Amino acid sequence: RRVLFRSVIELVKNAYDAGSKSVEVNFDHFNEDGWTDEQSTLQVSDDGIGMSESDLKDKWLNIAYSDKKNARTEHGNPFAGNKGVGRFSCDRLGEELDLFTRYAGTALLHLSIHWPDFEVEDEKDLTIQQIPMSLSIANQNDVDKKIGRVFPETGTVLLISKLRSAWDRNKLIELRRQLERFMNPNQLFTKKSFVIRLNAPDLADRDLSDVQNKVNGVVENQIFRKLQFEATYIDV
């Protein structure tokens, strides 16, 4: 489970690093027993700076590349995400990836990847460069229908399907708790906050009012509230 949670959190970190004000983690299509199945999807959406065609080809798809080591985020903070592992997180979570992204002043791009193409056995001479991938300019209306929302002016949406592991309500509650640890409790006192929303509409009717026993909604770090820390704090 830890690997699964880390994979989702890594994608959330990438959204933060991209300067997004918020990120939505959506699980859709649970079966009658409350589990994900072959029809289920995981979608991670942000409104950050997005990626250009060169960013996708030269950075995101380049296994050996990362520009995070000595760089700063749009917030001026060090990058939160690990160096160049977001693509591996997508692979770990599902077999299929539809990546939609738009950088300011550029076209909306669609990158489609079938990860099992990289898992060919008994092909010792096969190189990554030989694996075909589809990168194209996407139609805004078609993308909006596919992701179930209006694509932002800039940003990235990762639509992961054919999930490699099954998720249920208990797993999502545990994921929510892991995401809480990523949230900075000092956001209670800062103007530049970062919002994480975890959504599983099919499970909404099972949510309780107690934040510790619900899946859907904004993820918050409860440390200061539990300590009733209302005004006094140290900024270091």
PDB file of C-alpha atoms in Angstrom, residues 1-223:
ATOM      1  CA  ARG A   1       0.000   0.000   0.000  1.00  0.00           C
ATOM      2  CA  ARG A   2       2.800   2.406   0.827  1.00  0.00           C
ATOM      3  CA  VAL A   3       4.050   2.315  -2.757  1.00  0.00           C
ATOM      4  CA  LEU A   4       0.550   3.150  -4.011  1.00  0.00           C
ATOM      5  CA  PHE A   5       0.164   6.065  -1.613  1.00  0.00           C
ATOM      6  CA  ARG A   6       3.632   7.384  -2.444  1.00  0.00           C
ATOM      7  CA  SER A   7       2.793   7.258  -6.144  1.00  0.00           C
ATOM      8  CA  VAL A   8      -0.337   9.384  -5.694  1.00  0.00           C
ATOM      9  CA  ILE A   9       1.463  11.790  -3.361  1.00  0.00           C
ATOM     10  CA  GLU A  10       4.278  12.178  -5.889  1.00  0.00           C
ATOM     11  CA  LEU A  11       1.766  13.323  -8.517  1.00  0.00           C
ATOM     12  CA  VAL A  12       0.276  15.765  -5.990  1.00  0.00           C
ATOM     13  CA  LYS A  13       3.772  17.102  -5.278  1.00  0.00           C
ATOM     14  CA  ASN A  14       4.327  17.641  -8.994  1.00  0.00           C
ATOM     15  CA  ALA A  15       1.161  19.739  -9.142  1.00  0.00           C
ATOM     16  CA  TYR A  16       2.469  21.831  -6.255  1.00  0.00           C
ATOM     17  CA  ASP A  17       5.840  22.202  -7.987  1.00  0.00           C
ATOM     18  CA  ALA A  18       4.050  23.411 -11.126  1.00  0.00           C
ATOM     19  CA  GLY A  19       2.671  26.381  -9.205  1.00  0.00           C
ATOM     20  CA  SER A  20      -0.884  25.098  -9.038  1.00  0.00           C
ATOM     21  CA  LYS A  21      -3.138  26.594  -6.368  1.00  0.00           C
ATOM     22  CA  SER A  22      -4.969  23.301  -6.005  1.00  0.00           C
ATOM     23  CA  VAL A  23      -5.012  19.696  -7.153  1.00  0.00           C
ATOM     24  CA  GLU A  24      -7.922  17.302  -7.469  1.00  0.00           C
ATOM     25  CA  VAL A  25      -7.470  13.553  -7.026  1.00  0.00           C
ATOM     26  CA  ASN A  26     -10.556  11.806  -8.427  1.00  0.00           C
ATOM     27  CA  PHE A  27     -11.405   8.103  -8.279  1.00  0.00           C
ATOM     28  CA  ASP A  28     -14.343   7.156 -10.509  1.00  0.00           C
ATOM     29  CA  HIS A  29     -16.427   4.067 -11.286  1.00  0.00           C
ATOM     30  CA  PHE A  30     -16.576   1.838  -8.220  1.00  0.00           C
ATOM     31  CA  ASN A  31     -18.461  -1.441  -8.505  1.00  0.00           C
ATOM     32  CA  GLU A  32     -21.423  -2.480  -6.339  1.00  0.00           C
ATOM     33  CA  ASP A  33     -19.069  -3.950  -3.744  1.00  0.00           C
ATOM     34  CA  GLY A  34     -17.314  -0.612  -3.339  1.00  0.00           C
ATOM     35  CA  TRP A  35     -14.091  -1.551  -5.150  1.00  0.00           C
ATOM     36  CA  THR A  36     -12.437  -0.207  -8.275  1.00  0.00           C
ATOM     37  CA  ASP A  37     -12.366  -2.553 -11.253  1.00  0.00           C
ATOM     38  CA  GLU A  38     -11.328  -2.605 -14.925  1.00  0.00           C
ATOM     39  CA  GLN A  39     -13.654   0.330 -15.684  1.00  0.00           C
ATOM     40  CA  SER A  40     -12.281   2.571 -12.924  1.00  0.00           C
ATOM     41  CA  THR A  41     -10.057   5.604 -13.424  1.00  0.00           C
ATOM     42  CA  LEU A  42      -7.817   7.824 -11.345  1.00  0.00           C
ATOM     43  CA  GLN A  43      -7.525  11.450 -12.404  1.00  0.00           C
ATOM     44  CA  VAL A  44      -5.063  14.008 -11.023  1.00  0.00           C
ATOM     45  CA  SER A  45      -5.821  17.558 -12.196  1.00  0.00           C
ATOM     46  CA  ASP A  46      -4.033  20.851 -11.590  1.00  0.00           C
ATOM     47  CA  ASP A  47      -4.001  24.423 -12.907  1.00  0.00           C
ATOM     48  CA  GLY A  48      -0.232  24.895 -12.785  1.00  0.00           C
ATOM     49  CA  ILE A  49       2.056  26.153 -15.537  1.00  0.00           C
ATOM     50  CA  GLY A  50       1.548  23.053 -17.687  1.00  0.00           C
ATOM     51  CA  MET A  51       4.060  21.606 -20.148  1.00  0.00           C
ATOM     52  CA  SER A  52       5.067  22.477 -23.684  1.00  0.00           C
ATOM     53  CA  GLU A  53       5.905  19.918 -26.351  1.00  0.00           C
ATOM     54  CA  SER A  54       9.615  20.279 -25.585  1.00  0.00           C
ATOM     55  CA  ASP A  55       8.918  19.859 -21.853  1.00  0.00           C
ATOM     56  CA  LEU A  56       7.186  16.557 -22.559  1.00  0.00           C
ATOM     57  CA  LYS A  57       9.795  15.214 -24.943  1.00  0.00           C
ATOM     58  CA  ASP A  58      12.983  16.496 -23.315  1.00  0.00           C
ATOM     59  CA  LYS A  59      12.001  16.417 -19.635  1.00  0.00           C
ATOM     60  CA  TRP A  60       8.933  14.391 -18.669  1.00  0.00           C
ATOM     61  CA  LEU A  61       9.757  11.479 -20.983  1.00  0.00           C
ATOM     62  CA  ASN A  62      13.490  11.645 -20.353  1.00  0.00           C
ATOM     63  CA  ILE A  63      14.196   9.111 -17.605  1.00  0.00           C
ATOM     64  CA  ALA A  64      17.602  10.567 -16.784  1.00  0.00           C
ATOM     65  CA  TYR A  65      16.463  14.184 -16.674  1.00  0.00           C
ATOM     66  CA  SER A  66      15.257  16.440 -13.882  1.00  0.00           C
ATOM     67  CA  ASP A  67      15.566  20.208 -13.541  1.00  0.00           C
ATOM     68  CA  LYS A  68      14.440  20.243  -9.893  1.00  0.00           C
ATOM     69  CA  LYS A  69      17.762  19.805  -8.110  1.00  0.00           C
ATOM     70  CA  ASN A  70      18.810  23.452  -7.954  1.00  0.00           C
ATOM     71  CA  ALA A  71      15.610  25.114  -9.142  1.00  0.00           C
ATOM     72  CA  ARG A  72      12.718  26.737  -7.306  1.00  0.00           C
ATOM     73  CA  THR A  73       8.970  26.382  -7.673  1.00  0.00           C
ATOM     74  CA  GLU A  74       6.571  29.094  -8.763  1.00  0.00           C
ATOM     75  CA  HIS A  75       6.109  29.749  -5.017  1.00  0.00           C
ATOM     76  CA  GLY A  76       9.852  30.372  -4.605  1.00  0.00           C
ATOM     77  CA  ASN A  77      10.203  27.227  -2.480  1.00  0.00           C
ATOM     78  CA  PRO A  78      12.356  24.154  -3.119  1.00  0.00           C
ATOM     79  CA  PHE A  79      10.623  21.503  -5.209  1.00  0.00           C
ATOM     80  CA  ALA A  80       8.611  18.966  -3.225  1.00  0.00           C
ATOM     81  CA  GLY A  81       8.571  16.177  -5.797  1.00  0.00           C
ATOM     82  CA  ASN A  82      11.337  13.643  -6.162  1.00  0.00           C
ATOM     83  CA  LYS A  83      13.601  14.115  -9.123  1.00  0.00           C
ATOM     84  CA  GLY A  84      11.966  12.847 -12.299  1.00  0.00           C
ATOM     85  CA  VAL A  85       9.845  10.021 -10.894  1.00  0.00           C
ATOM     86  CA  GLY A  86       6.350  11.296 -11.712  1.00  0.00           C
ATOM     87  CA  ARG A  87       6.237   9.201 -14.864  1.00  0.00           C
ATOM     88  CA  PHE A  88       7.046   6.078 -12.841  1.00  0.00           C
ATOM     89  CA  SER A  89       4.199   6.884 -10.469  1.00  0.00           C
ATOM     90  CA  CYS A  90       1.770   6.925 -13.395  1.00  0.00           C
ATOM     91  CA  ASP A  91       3.094   3.542 -14.519  1.00  0.00           C
ATOM     92  CA  ARG A  92       2.769   2.086 -11.032  1.00  0.00           C
ATOM     93  CA  LEU A  93      -0.840   3.204 -10.676  1.00  0.00           C
ATOM     94  CA  GLY A  94      -2.271   2.052 -14.013  1.00  0.00           C
ATOM     95  CA  GLU A  95      -1.491   0.489 -17.381  1.00  0.00           C
ATOM     96  CA  GLU A  96      -2.893   3.353 -19.446  1.00  0.00           C
ATOM     97  CA  LEU A  97      -2.144   7.061 -19.244  1.00  0.00           C
ATOM     98  CA  ASP A  98      -3.783   9.952 -21.053  1.00  0.00           C
ATOM     99  CA  LEU A  99      -1.830  13.095 -20.216  1.00  0.00           C
ATOM    100  CA  PHE A 100      -3.401  16.409 -21.181  1.00  0.00           C
ATOM    101  CA  THR A 101      -1.399  19.584 -20.688  1.00  0.00           C
ATOM    102  CA  ARG A 102      -1.220  23.190 -21.848  1.00  0.00           C
ATOM    103  CA  TYR A 103       1.518  25.746 -21.342  1.00  0.00           C
ATOM    104  CA  ALA A 104       0.729  29.454 -21.677  1.00  0.00           C
ATOM    105  CA  GLY A 105       0.370  30.476 -25.307  1.00  0.00           C
ATOM    106  CA  THR A 106       0.624  26.933 -26.679  1.00  0.00           C
ATOM    107  CA  ALA A 107      -1.809  24.273 -27.877  1.00  0.00           C
ATOM    108  CA  LEU A 108      -3.529  21.750 -25.646  1.00  0.00           C
ATOM    109  CA  LEU A 109      -1.482  18.552 -25.955  1.00  0.00           C
ATOM    110  CA  HIS A 110      -2.463  14.909 -25.484  1.00  0.00           C
ATOM    111  CA  LEU A 111       0.142  12.250 -24.709  1.00  0.00           C
ATOM    112  CA  SER A 112      -1.115   8.670 -24.720  1.00  0.00           C
ATOM    113  CA  ILE A 113       1.006   5.905 -23.181  1.00  0.00           C
ATOM    114  CA  HIS A 114       0.385   2.169 -22.887  1.00  0.00           C
ATOM    115  CA  TRP A 115       2.892   1.215 -20.174  1.00  0.00           C
ATOM    116  CA  PRO A 116       2.906  -2.580 -20.897  1.00  0.00           C
ATOM    117  CA  ASP A 117       4.625  -1.688 -24.204  1.00  0.00           C
ATOM    118  CA  PHE A 118       7.720  -1.071 -22.081  1.00  0.00           C
ATOM    119  CA  GLU A 119       7.473  -4.485 -20.407  1.00  0.00           C
ATOM    120  CA  VAL A 120       8.296  -6.747 -23.362  1.00  0.00           C
ATOM    121  CA  GLU A 121      10.020  -9.914 -22.188  1.00  0.00           C
ATOM    122  CA  ASP A 122      12.819 -11.704 -24.059  1.00  0.00           C
ATOM    123  CA  GLU A 123      13.631  -8.553 -26.050  1.00  0.00           C
ATOM    124  CA  LYS A 124      17.035  -7.722 -24.587  1.00  0.00           C
ATOM    125  CA  ASP A 125      17.975  -5.429 -27.480  1.00  0.00           C
ATOM    126  CA  LEU A 126      14.780  -3.385 -27.341  1.00  0.00           C
ATOM    127  CA  THR A 127      15.382   0.237 -26.335  1.00  0.00           C
ATOM    128  CA  ILE A 128      12.967   2.769 -24.848  1.00  0.00           C
ATOM    129  CA  GLN A 129      13.330   4.948 -27.951  1.00  0.00           C
ATOM    130  CA  GLN A 130      11.782   2.175 -30.052  1.00  0.00           C
ATOM    131  CA  ILE A 131       8.503   2.176 -28.114  1.00  0.00           C
ATOM    132  CA  PRO A 132       5.811   4.114 -30.023  1.00  0.00           C
ATOM    133  CA  MET A 133       3.895   6.847 -28.191  1.00  0.00           C
ATOM    134  CA  SER A 134       1.199   9.185 -29.393  1.00  0.00           C
ATOM    135  CA  LEU A 135       1.606  12.944 -28.882  1.00  0.00           C
ATOM    136  CA  SER A 136      -0.963  15.136 -30.593  1.00  0.00           C
ATOM    137  CA  ILE A 137      -2.804  18.448 -30.407  1.00  0.00           C
ATOM    138  CA  ALA A 138      -6.105  17.872 -28.637  1.00  0.00           C
ATOM    139  CA  ASN A 139      -9.537  19.358 -29.186  1.00  0.00           C
ATOM    140  CA  GLN A 140     -10.732  21.337 -26.151  1.00  0.00           C
ATOM    141  CA  ASN A 141     -14.311  20.042 -26.310  1.00  0.00           C
ATOM    142  CA  ASP A 142     -13.211  16.417 -26.653  1.00  0.00           C
ATOM    143  CA  VAL A 143     -10.856  16.751 -23.683  1.00  0.00           C
ATOM    144  CA  ASP A 144     -13.528  18.439 -21.547  1.00  0.00           C
ATOM    145  CA  LYS A 145     -15.872  15.501 -22.162  1.00  0.00           C
ATOM    146  CA  LYS A 146     -13.195  12.932 -21.434  1.00  0.00           C
ATOM    147  CA  ILE A 147     -12.051  14.457 -18.136  1.00  0.00           C
ATOM    148  CA  GLY A 148     -15.491  15.643 -17.022  1.00  0.00           C
ATOM    149  CA  ARG A 149     -14.482  19.258 -16.484  1.00  0.00           C
ATOM    150  CA  VAL A 150     -13.379  22.355 -18.383  1.00  0.00           C
ATOM    151  CA  PHE A 151      -9.655  22.198 -18.994  1.00  0.00           C
ATOM    152  CA  PRO A 152      -7.971  25.272 -17.451  1.00  0.00           C
ATOM    153  CA  GLU A 153      -6.084  27.938 -19.365  1.00  0.00           C
ATOM    154  CA  THR A 154      -2.861  26.266 -18.230  1.00  0.00           C
ATOM    155  CA  GLY A 155      -2.359  23.043 -16.321  1.00  0.00           C
ATOM    156  CA  THR A 156      -2.047  19.280 -16.506  1.00  0.00           C
ATOM    157  CA  VAL A 157      -4.516  16.423 -16.171  1.00  0.00           C
ATOM    158  CA  LEU A 158      -3.329  12.836 -15.713  1.00  0.00           C
ATOM    159  CA  LEU A 159      -6.059  10.327 -16.543  1.00  0.00           C
ATOM    160  CA  ILE A 160      -4.925   6.879 -15.420  1.00  0.00           C
ATOM    161  CA  SER A 161      -6.954   3.810 -16.369  1.00  0.00           C
ATOM    162  CA  LYS A 162      -6.711   0.017 -16.064  1.00  0.00           C
ATOM    163  CA  LEU A 163      -5.616   0.482 -12.478  1.00  0.00           C
ATOM    164  CA  ARG A 164      -3.002  -2.024 -11.354  1.00  0.00           C
ATOM    165  CA  SER A 165      -4.379  -2.235  -7.785  1.00  0.00           C
ATOM    166  CA  ALA A 166      -7.906  -2.259  -6.428  1.00  0.00           C
ATOM    167  CA  TRP A 167      -9.025   0.635  -4.212  1.00  0.00           C
ATOM    168  CA  ASP A 168     -11.876   0.713  -1.723  1.00  0.00           C
ATOM    169  CA  ARG A 169     -13.143   3.155   0.906  1.00  0.00           C
ATOM    170  CA  ASN A 170     -10.663   2.039   3.567  1.00  0.00           C
ATOM    171  CA  LYS A 171      -7.724   2.533   1.225  1.00  0.00           C
ATOM    172  CA  LEU A 172      -8.920   5.996   0.267  1.00  0.00           C
ATOM    173  CA  ILE A 173      -9.322   7.028   3.909  1.00  0.00           C
ATOM    174  CA  GLU A 174      -5.757   5.885   4.501  1.00  0.00           C
ATOM    175  CA  LEU A 175      -4.626   7.789   1.400  1.00  0.00           C
ATOM    176  CA  ARG A 176      -6.341  10.895   2.764  1.00  0.00           C
ATOM    177  CA  ARG A 177      -4.391  10.562   6.014  1.00  0.00           C
ATOM    178  CA  GLN A 178      -1.144  10.242   4.077  1.00  0.00           C
ATOM    179  CA  LEU A 179      -2.002  13.347   2.051  1.00  0.00           C
ATOM    180  CA  GLU A 180      -2.644  15.248   5.295  1.00  0.00           C
ATOM    181  CA  ARG A 181       1.001  14.734   6.212  1.00  0.00           C
ATOM    182  CA  PHE A 182       2.072  16.484   3.023  1.00  0.00           C
ATOM    183  CA  MET A 183      -0.024  19.538   3.820  1.00  0.00           C
ATOM    184  CA  ASN A 184       1.803  22.341   5.596  1.00  0.00           C
ATOM    185  CA  PRO A 185      -0.038  23.189   8.855  1.00  0.00           C
ATOM    186  CA  ASN A 186       1.319  26.739   8.620  1.00  0.00           C
ATOM    187  CA  GLN A 187      -1.077  27.316   5.719  1.00  0.00           C
ATOM    188  CA  LEU A 188      -3.574  28.311   8.377  1.00  0.00           C
ATOM    189  CA  PHE A 189      -1.551  31.501   8.720  1.00  0.00           C
ATOM    190  CA  THR A 190      -0.393  32.120   5.147  1.00  0.00           C
ATOM    191  CA  LYS A 191      -2.074  33.696   2.134  1.00  0.00           C
ATOM    192  CA  LYS A 192      -0.540  31.338  -0.459  1.00  0.00           C
ATOM    193  CA  SER A 193      -2.218  28.069   0.347  1.00  0.00           C
ATOM    194  CA  PHE A 194      -2.255  24.831  -1.611  1.00  0.00           C
ATOM    195  CA  VAL A 195      -5.514  22.894  -1.654  1.00  0.00           C
ATOM    196  CA  ILE A 196      -5.863  19.140  -2.158  1.00  0.00           C
ATOM    197  CA  ARG A 197      -9.291  17.705  -2.893  1.00  0.00           C
ATOM    198  CA  LEU A 198      -9.896  13.956  -2.784  1.00  0.00           C
ATOM    199  CA  ASN A 199     -13.036  12.879  -4.610  1.00  0.00           C
ATOM    200  CA  ALA A 200     -14.770   9.526  -4.993  1.00  0.00           C
ATOM    201  CA  PRO A 201     -18.373  10.450  -5.873  1.00  0.00           C
ATOM    202  CA  ASP A 202     -19.570   6.828  -5.862  1.00  0.00           C
ATOM    203  CA  LEU A 203     -18.623   6.570  -2.180  1.00  0.00           C
ATOM    204  CA  ALA A 204     -19.995   9.946  -1.056  1.00  0.00           C
ATOM    205  CA  ASP A 205     -23.126   8.469   0.500  1.00  0.00           C
ATOM    206  CA  ARG A 206     -20.951   6.451   2.907  1.00  0.00           C
ATOM    207  CA  ASP A 207     -19.046   9.467   4.230  1.00  0.00           C
ATOM    208  CA  LEU A 208     -19.525  10.486   7.849  1.00  0.00           C
ATOM    209  CA  SER A 209     -19.395  13.981   9.293  1.00  0.00           C
ATOM    210  CA  ASP A 210     -16.236  13.035  11.178  1.00  0.00           C
ATOM    211  CA  VAL A 211     -13.315  14.159   8.993  1.00  0.00           C
ATOM    212  CA  GLN A 212     -11.364  11.059  10.027  1.00  0.00           C
ATOM    213  CA  ASN A 213     -14.022   8.802   8.490  1.00  0.00           C
ATOM    214  CA  LYS A 214     -14.754  10.485   5.194  1.00  0.00           C
ATOM    215  CA  VAL A 215     -13.195  10.222   1.758  1.00  0.00           C
ATOM    216  CA  ASN A 216     -14.545  13.209  -0.149  1.00  0.00           C
ATOM    217  CA  GLY A 217     -13.529  16.805   0.382  1.00  0.00           C
ATOM    218  CA  VAL A 218     -10.610  19.112   1.057  1.00  0.00           C
ATOM    219  CA  VAL A 219      -7.596  17.490   2.715  1.00  0.00           C
ATOM    220  CA  GLU A 220      -6.441  19.476   5.751  1.00  0.00           C
ATOM    221  CA  ASN A 221      -3.617  19.083   8.224  1.00  0.00           C
ATOM    222  CA  GLN A 222      -5.388  18.915  11.572  1.00  0.00           C
ATOM    223  CA  ILE A 223      -2.338  19.429  13.802  1.00  0.00           C
TER     224      ILE A 223
END
